[in-house]
Each structure stands twice: as C-alpha cells, then as structure tokens.
Amino acid sequence: MLRHELHPGKLVAGLSLLAVAVVYVGDAGGAWEAPWFVALPLVMVGLLVAGVAAAIHGIRPHGAARRSGRARGGEEPRE
C-alpha cells in the first residue's frame, strides 16, 4: 500500500467539523441542548487552528525535504 503525505490542516479541519456534527447529533438525540449559533464559533476556531497547523507543517527545515527523498522545491534529486 502506498503511503500518503500527512496534511495536518485537513485533519484538524475535518475533526472540527466532526465535533460540530457530534454537538448537533447530541442535541437532536436529546442528550443536551445546543443553541443554533454554536456552530459558527466552533467552525471558525477549527478553521483557524487548521490554518495554523498547515502553516506550521509548511515551515519545515530544508533537510526534511531531502531526507524524504525529494530535493528542495519539490524537484527530483539530481544524481
């Protein structure tokens, strides 16, 4: 099986949207009461954290690209 590159921003964004879904499923099931406006702050904070995670992941040392077998800039390594 091929290994996929990690995208932490997408992971965090998906988890935050999943959290919003869980809040509203709990509200629909009668487990708790969630006001209608709760989704907006949860989504906005989740997207903010996802952006920060993606930015931090994008800023990595130049040696990290070389260790993974790629040259700097996404080019193939020269032999």
PDB file of N, CA and C in Angstrom, residues 6-79:
ATOM      1  N   LEU A   6       1.224  13.423   5.030  1.00  0.00           N
ATOM      2  CA  LEU A   6       0.391  13.934   6.111  1.00  0.00           C
ATOM      3  C   LEU A   6       0.007  15.384   5.823  1.00  0.00           C
ATOM      4  N   HIS A   7      -1.277  15.698   5.947  1.00  0.00           N
ATOM      5  CA  HIS A   7      -1.794  17.049   5.821  1.00  0.00           C
ATOM      6  C   HIS A   7      -2.513  17.402   7.120  1.00  0.00           C
ATOM      7  N   PRO A   8      -1.784  17.940   8.112  1.00  0.00           N
ATOM      8  CA  PRO A   8      -2.402  18.185   9.414  1.00  0.00           C
ATOM      9  C   PRO A   8      -3.510  19.229   9.372  1.00  0.00           C
ATOM     10  N   GLY A   9      -3.456  20.170   8.458  1.00  0.00           N
ATOM     11  CA  GLY A   9      -4.512  21.168   8.357  1.00  0.00           C
ATOM     12  C   GLY A   9      -5.847  20.538   7.983  1.00  0.00           C
ATOM     13  N   LYS A  10      -5.802  19.624   7.030  1.00  0.00           N
ATOM     14  CA  LYS A  10      -7.026  18.927   6.625  1.00  0.00           C
ATOM     15  C   LYS A  10      -7.539  18.028   7.744  1.00  0.00           C
ATOM     16  N   LEU A  11      -6.632  17.426   8.482  1.00  0.00           N
ATOM     17  CA  LEU A  11      -7.019  16.571   9.601  1.00  0.00           C
ATOM     18  C   LEU A  11      -7.735  17.381  10.677  1.00  0.00           C
ATOM     19  N   VAL A  12      -7.166  18.519  11.043  1.00  0.00           N
ATOM     20  CA  VAL A  12      -7.765  19.355  12.088  1.00  0.00           C
ATOM     21  C   VAL A  12      -9.102  19.927  11.621  1.00  0.00           C
ATOM     22  N   ALA A  13      -9.182  20.355  10.363  1.00  0.00           N
ATOM     23  CA  ALA A  13     -10.445  20.889   9.838  1.00  0.00           C
ATOM     24  C   ALA A  13     -11.527  19.810   9.857  1.00  0.00           C
ATOM     25  N   GLY A  14     -11.190  18.609   9.471  1.00  0.00           N
ATOM     26  CA  GLY A  14     -12.160  17.516   9.489  1.00  0.00           C
ATOM     27  C   GLY A  14     -12.614  17.174  10.885  1.00  0.00           C
ATOM     28  N   LEU A  15     -11.678  17.180  11.831  1.00  0.00           N
ATOM     29  CA  LEU A  15     -12.048  16.881  13.220  1.00  0.00           C
ATOM     30  C   LEU A  15     -12.930  17.967  13.819  1.00  0.00           C
ATOM     31  N   SER A  16     -12.675  19.223  13.453  1.00  0.00           N
ATOM     32  CA  SER A  16     -13.514  20.299  13.991  1.00  0.00           C
ATOM     33  C   SER A  16     -14.928  20.227  13.415  1.00  0.00           C
ATOM     34  N   LEU A  17     -15.050  19.906  12.130  1.00  0.00           N
ATOM     35  CA  LEU A  17     -16.386  19.757  11.551  1.00  0.00           C
ATOM     36  C   LEU A  17     -17.091  18.524  12.113  1.00  0.00           C
ATOM     37  N   LEU A  18     -16.338  17.494  12.413  1.00  0.00           N
ATOM     38  CA  LEU A  18     -16.907  16.319  13.051  1.00  0.00           C
ATOM     39  C   LEU A  18     -17.414  16.661  14.461  1.00  0.00           C
ATOM     40  N   ALA A  19     -16.698  17.530  15.175  1.00  0.00           N
ATOM     41  CA  ALA A  19     -17.133  17.958  16.502  1.00  0.00           C
ATOM     42  C   ALA A  19     -18.455  18.720  16.417  1.00  0.00           C
ATOM     43  N   VAL A  20     -18.603  19.567  15.396  1.00  0.00           N
ATOM     44  CA  VAL A  20     -19.870  20.281  15.209  1.00  0.00           C
ATOM     45  C   VAL A  20     -20.997  19.293  14.947  1.00  0.00           C
ATOM     46  N   ALA A  21     -20.727  18.286  14.133  1.00  0.00           N
ATOM     47  CA  ALA A  21     -21.742  17.272  13.846  1.00  0.00           C
ATOM     48  C   ALA A  21     -22.135  16.523  15.113  1.00  0.00           C
ATOM     49  N   VAL A  22     -21.167  16.191  15.956  1.00  0.00           N
ATOM     50  CA  VAL A  22     -21.461  15.471  17.203  1.00  0.00           C
ATOM     51  C   VAL A  22     -22.309  16.331  18.141  1.00  0.00           C
ATOM     52  N   VAL A  23     -22.010  17.638  18.181  1.00  0.00           N
ATOM     53  CA  VAL A  23     -22.803  18.539  19.030  1.00  0.00           C
ATOM     54  C   VAL A  23     -24.255  18.535  18.582  1.00  0.00           C
ATOM     55  N   TYR A  24     -24.488  18.614  17.292  1.00  0.00           N
ATOM     56  CA  TYR A  24     -25.868  18.672  16.815  1.00  0.00           C
ATOM     57  C   TYR A  24     -26.554  17.307  16.824  1.00  0.00           C
ATOM     58  N   VAL A  25     -25.815  16.230  16.706  1.00  0.00           N
ATOM     59  CA  VAL A  25     -26.422  14.903  16.858  1.00  0.00           C
ATOM     60  C   VAL A  25     -26.855  14.705  18.317  1.00  0.00           C
ATOM     61  N   GLY A  26     -26.025  15.163  19.254  1.00  0.00           N
ATOM     62  CA  GLY A  26     -26.401  15.086  20.666  1.00  0.00           C
ATOM     63  C   GLY A  26     -27.622  15.937  20.973  1.00  0.00           C
ATOM     64  N   ASP A  27     -27.711  17.084  20.316  1.00  0.00           N
ATOM     65  CA  ASP A  27     -28.880  17.944  20.505  1.00  0.00           C
ATOM     66  C   ASP A  27     -30.128  17.295  19.916  1.00  0.00           C
ATOM     67  N   ALA A  28     -29.996  16.706  18.748  1.00  0.00           N
ATOM     68  CA  ALA A  28     -31.141  16.051  18.108  1.00  0.00           C
ATOM     69  C   ALA A  28     -31.578  14.809  18.888  1.00  0.00           C
ATOM     70  N   GLY A  29     -30.629  14.126  19.501  1.00  0.00           N
ATOM     71  CA  GLY A  29     -30.944  12.929  20.271  1.00  0.00           C
ATOM     72  C   GLY A  29     -31.480  13.223  21.658  1.00  0.00           C
ATOM     73  N   GLY A  30     -31.431  14.472  22.068  1.00  0.00           N
ATOM     74  CA  GLY A  30     -31.956  14.840  23.378  1.00  0.00           C
ATOM     75  C   GLY A  30     -30.955  14.705  24.506  1.00  0.00           C
ATOM     76  N   ALA A  31     -29.691  14.468  24.185  1.00  0.00           N
ATOM     77  CA  ALA A  31     -28.679  14.328  25.233  1.00  0.00           C
ATOM     78  C   ALA A  31     -28.372  15.673  25.890  1.00  0.00           C
ATOM     79  N   TRP A  32     -28.416  16.757  25.128  1.00  0.00           N
ATOM     80  CA  TRP A  32     -28.177  18.097  25.640  1.00  0.00           C
ATOM     81  C   TRP A  32     -28.818  19.108  24.699  1.00  0.00           C
ATOM     82  N   GLU A  33     -28.843  20.345  25.132  1.00  0.00           N
ATOM     83  CA  GLU A  33     -29.390  21.434  24.320  1.00  0.00           C
ATOM     84  C   GLU A  33     -28.233  22.254  23.759  1.00  0.00           C
ATOM     85  N   ALA A  34     -28.203  22.423  22.445  1.00  0.00           N
ATOM     86  CA  ALA A  34     -27.187  23.247  21.791  1.00  0.00           C
ATOM     87  C   ALA A  34     -27.890  24.369  21.043  1.00  0.00           C
ATOM     88  N   PRO A  35     -27.567  25.617  21.363  1.00  0.00           N
ATOM     89  CA  PRO A  35     -28.181  26.723  20.629  1.00  0.00           C
ATOM     90  C   PRO A  35     -27.781  26.678  19.151  1.00  0.00           C
ATOM     91  N   TRP A  36     -28.596  27.276  18.306  1.00  0.00           N
ATOM     92  CA  TRP A  36     -28.345  27.219  16.867  1.00  0.00           C
ATOM     93  C   TRP A  36     -27.055  27.919  16.468  1.00  0.00           C
ATOM     94  N   PHE A  37     -26.628  28.911  17.242  1.00  0.00           N
ATOM     95  CA  PHE A  37     -25.449  29.700  16.869  1.00  0.00           C
ATOM     96  C   PHE A  37     -24.137  29.103  17.344  1.00  0.00           C
ATOM     97  N   VAL A  38     -24.166  27.928  17.942  1.00  0.00           N
ATOM     98  CA  VAL A  38     -22.948  27.296  18.446  1.00  0.00           C
ATOM     99  C   VAL A  38     -22.020  26.848  17.307  1.00  0.00           C
ATOM    100  N   ALA A  39     -22.563  26.540  16.164  1.00  0.00           N
ATOM    101  CA  ALA A  39     -21.758  26.011  15.061  1.00  0.00           C
ATOM    102  C   ALA A  39     -20.764  27.029  14.524  1.00  0.00           C
ATOM    103  N   LEU A  40     -21.164  28.286  14.424  1.00  0.00           N
ATOM    104  CA  LEU A  40     -20.284  29.288  13.826  1.00  0.00           C
ATOM    105  C   LEU A  40     -18.963  29.449  14.581  1.00  0.00           C
ATOM    106  N   PRO A  41     -18.962  29.649  15.905  1.00  0.00           N
ATOM    107  CA  PRO A  41     -17.667  29.753  16.586  1.00  0.00           C
ATOM    108  C   PRO A  41     -16.850  28.460  16.519  1.00  0.00           C
ATOM    109  N   LEU A  42     -17.510  27.306  16.608  1.00  0.00           N
ATOM    110  CA  LEU A  42     -16.771  26.043  16.529  1.00  0.00           C
ATOM    111  C   LEU A  42     -16.085  25.873  15.176  1.00  0.00           C
ATOM    112  N   VAL A  43     -16.793  26.195  14.113  1.00  0.00           N
ATOM    113  CA  VAL A  43     -16.216  26.069  12.768  1.00  0.00           C
ATOM    114  C   VAL A  43     -15.098  27.088  12.569  1.00  0.00           C
ATOM    115  N   MET A  44     -15.318  28.320  12.997  1.00  0.00           N
ATOM    116  CA  MET A  44     -14.302  29.363  12.799  1.00  0.00           C
ATOM    117  C   MET A  44     -13.022  29.062  13.583  1.00  0.00           C
ATOM    118  N   VAL A  45     -13.160  28.643  14.830  1.00  0.00           N
ATOM    119  CA  VAL A  45     -11.974  28.299  15.625  1.00  0.00           C
ATOM    120  C   VAL A  45     -11.284  27.068  15.041  1.00  0.00           C
ATOM    121  N   GLY A  46     -12.065  26.093  14.591  1.00  0.00           N
ATOM    122  CA  GLY A  46     -11.475  24.903  13.981  1.00  0.00           C
ATOM    123  C   GLY A  46     -10.705  25.230  12.716  1.00  0.00           C
ATOM    124  N   LEU A  47     -11.251  26.118  11.886  1.00  0.00           N
ATOM    125  CA  LEU A  47     -10.544  26.506  10.663  1.00  0.00           C
ATOM    126  C   LEU A  47      -9.306  27.339  10.970  1.00  0.00           C
ATOM    127  N   LEU A  48      -9.375  28.150  12.009  1.00  0.00           N
ATOM    128  CA  LEU A  48      -8.200  28.921  12.414  1.00  0.00           C
ATOM    129  C   LEU A  48      -7.077  27.988  12.874  1.00  0.00           C
ATOM    130  N   VAL A  49      -7.414  27.024  13.709  1.00  0.00           N
ATOM    131  CA  VAL A  49      -6.414  26.066  14.190  1.00  0.00           C
ATOM    132  C   VAL A  49      -5.889  25.218  13.038  1.00  0.00           C
ATOM    133  N   ALA A  50      -6.755  24.871  12.089  1.00  0.00           N
ATOM    134  CA  ALA A  50      -6.318  24.106  10.918  1.00  0.00           C
ATOM    135  C   ALA A  50      -5.344  24.917  10.078  1.00  0.00           C
ATOM    136  N   GLY A  51      -5.608  26.188   9.919  1.00  0.00           N
ATOM    137  CA  GLY A  51      -4.683  27.048   9.175  1.00  0.00           C
ATOM    138  C   GLY A  51      -3.336  27.167   9.850  1.00  0.00           C
ATOM    139  N   VAL A  52      -3.353  27.284  11.172  1.00  0.00           N
ATOM    140  CA  VAL A  52      -2.090  27.360  11.915  1.00  0.00           C
ATOM    141  C   VAL A  52      -1.324  26.047  11.790  1.00  0.00           C
ATOM    142  N   ALA A  53      -2.040  24.923  11.877  1.00  0.00           N
ATOM    143  CA  ALA A  53      -1.376  23.620  11.752  1.00  0.00           C
ATOM    144  C   ALA A  53      -0.781  23.448  10.357  1.00  0.00           C
ATOM    145  N   ALA A  54      -1.506  23.882   9.328  1.00  0.00           N
ATOM    146  CA  ALA A  54      -0.987  23.770   7.969  1.00  0.00           C
ATOM    147  C   ALA A  54       0.219  24.685   7.758  1.00  0.00           C
ATOM    148  N   ALA A  55       0.169  25.873   8.337  1.00  0.00           N
ATOM    149  CA  ALA A  55       1.293  26.797   8.194  1.00  0.00           C
ATOM    150  C   ALA A  55       2.531  26.272   8.911  1.00  0.00           C
ATOM    151  N   ILE A  56       2.346  25.732  10.100  1.00  0.00           N
ATOM    152  CA  ILE A  56       3.484  25.187  10.842  1.00  0.00           C
ATOM    153  C   ILE A  56       4.067  23.980  10.114  1.00  0.00           C
ATOM    154  N   HIS A  57       3.194  23.159   9.544  1.00  0.00           N
ATOM    155  CA  HIS A  57       3.677  21.997   8.807  1.00  0.00           C
ATOM    156  C   HIS A  57       4.416  22.425   7.535  1.00  0.00           C
ATOM    157  N   GLY A  58       3.986  23.534   6.942  1.00  0.00           N
ATOM    158  CA  GLY A  58       4.633  24.025   5.724  1.00  0.00           C
ATOM    159  C   GLY A  58       5.998  24.615   5.972  1.00  0.00           C
ATOM    160  N   ILE A  59       6.241  25.073   7.213  1.00  0.00           N
ATOM    161  CA  ILE A  59       7.541  25.651   7.563  1.00  0.00           C
ATOM    162  C   ILE A  59       8.367  24.552   8.198  1.00  0.00           C
ATOM    163  N   ARG A  60       9.146  23.890   7.401  1.00  0.00           N
ATOM    164  CA  ARG A  60       9.999  22.834   7.939  1.00  0.00           C
ATOM    165  C   ARG A  60      11.410  23.028   7.420  1.00  0.00           C
ATOM    166  N   PRO A  61      12.376  22.510   8.095  1.00  0.00           N
ATOM    167  CA  PRO A  61      13.763  22.707   7.677  1.00  0.00           C
ATOM    168  C   PRO A  61      14.013  22.139   6.284  1.00  0.00           C
ATOM    169  N   HIS A  62      14.984  22.709   5.606  1.00  0.00           N
ATOM    170  CA  HIS A  62      15.300  22.249   4.258  1.00  0.00           C
ATOM    171  C   HIS A  62      15.778  20.805   4.238  1.00  0.00           C
ATOM    172  N   GLY A  63      16.368  20.360   5.315  1.00  0.00           N
ATOM    173  CA  GLY A  63      16.857  18.988   5.387  1.00  0.00           C
ATOM    174  C   GLY A  63      15.731  17.965   5.419  1.00  0.00           C
ATOM    175  N   ALA A  64      14.556  18.371   5.878  1.00  0.00           N
ATOM    176  CA  ALA A  64      13.429  17.441   5.956  1.00  0.00           C
ATOM    177  C   ALA A  64      12.986  17.013   4.562  1.00  0.00           C
ATOM    178  N   ALA A  65      13.031  17.920   3.590  1.00  0.00           N
ATOM    179  CA  ALA A  65      12.654  17.570   2.219  1.00  0.00           C
ATOM    180  C   ALA A  65      13.689  16.627   1.620  1.00  0.00           C
ATOM    181  N   ARG A  66      14.948  16.843   1.944  1.00  0.00           N
ATOM    182  CA  ARG A  66      15.995  15.972   1.393  1.00  0.00           C
ATOM    183  C   ARG A  66      15.954  14.581   2.007  1.00  0.00           C
ATOM    184  N   ARG A  67      15.618  14.514   3.318  1.00  0.00           N
ATOM    185  CA  ARG A  67      15.554  13.204   3.965  1.00  0.00           C
ATOM    186  C   ARG A  67      14.421  12.364   3.397  1.00  0.00           C
ATOM    187  N   SER A  68      13.353  13.012   2.923  1.00  0.00           N
ATOM    188  CA  SER A  68      12.232  12.246   2.391  1.00  0.00           C
ATOM    189  C   SER A  68      12.468  11.821   0.951  1.00  0.00           C
ATOM    190  N   GLY A  69      13.629  12.154   0.395  1.00  0.00           N
ATOM    191  CA  GLY A  69      13.948  11.710  -0.957  1.00  0.00           C
ATOM    192  C   GLY A  69      13.651  12.740  -2.022  1.00  0.00           C
ATOM    193  N   ARG A  70      13.205  13.925  -1.631  1.00  0.00           N
ATOM    194  CA  ARG A  70      12.917  14.968  -2.600  1.00  0.00           C
ATOM    195  C   ARG A  70      13.885  16.110  -2.398  1.00  0.00           C
ATOM    196  N   ALA A  71      14.215  16.761  -3.484  1.00  0.00           N
ATOM    197  CA  ALA A  71      15.048  17.943  -3.383  1.00  0.00           C
ATOM    198  C   ALA A  71      14.189  19.128  -2.982  1.00  0.00           C
ATOM    199  N   ARG A  72      14.830  20.218  -2.640  1.00  0.00           N
ATOM    200  CA  ARG A  72      14.105  21.429  -2.245  1.00  0.00           C
ATOM    201  C   ARG A  72      13.271  21.944  -3.411  1.00  0.00           C
ATOM    202  N   GLY A  73      12.042  22.362  -3.139  1.00  0.00           N
ATOM    203  CA  GLY A  73      11.180  22.889  -4.190  1.00  0.00           C
ATOM    204  C   GLY A  73      10.353  21.818  -4.875  1.00  0.00           C
ATOM    205  N   GLY A  74      10.368  20.599  -4.391  1.00  0.00           N
ATOM    206  CA  GLY A  74       9.568  19.531  -4.960  1.00  0.00           C
ATOM    207  C   GLY A  74      10.171  18.893  -6.198  1.00  0.00           C
ATOM    208  N   GLU A  75      11.394  19.295  -6.559  1.00  0.00           N
ATOM    209  CA  GLU A  75      12.040  18.728  -7.749  1.00  0.00           C
ATOM    210  C   GLU A  75      12.643  17.373  -7.401  1.00  0.00           C
ATOM    211  N   GLU A  76      12.874  16.598  -8.423  1.00  0.00           N
ATOM    212  CA  GLU A  76      13.538  15.314  -8.238  1.00  0.00           C
ATOM    213  C   GLU A  76      15.007  15.554  -7.908  1.00  0.00           C
ATOM    214  N   PRO A  77      15.617  14.744  -7.060  1.00  0.00           N
ATOM    215  CA  PRO A  77      17.026  14.935  -6.716  1.00  0.00           C
ATOM    216  C   PRO A  77      17.914  14.649  -7.915  1.00  0.00           C
ATOM    217  N   ARG A  78      18.964  15.447  -8.011  1.00  0.00           N
ATOM    218  CA  ARG A  78      19.916  15.261  -9.114  1.00  0.00           C
ATOM    219  C   ARG A  78      20.961  14.235  -8.692  1.00  0.00           C
ATOM    220  N   GLU A  79      21.312  13.402  -9.611  1.00  0.00           N
ATOM    221  CA  GLU A  79      22.285  12.345  -9.316  1.00  0.00           C
ATOM    222  C   GLU A  79      23.624  12.700  -9.891  1.00  0.00           C
TER     223      GLU A  79
END
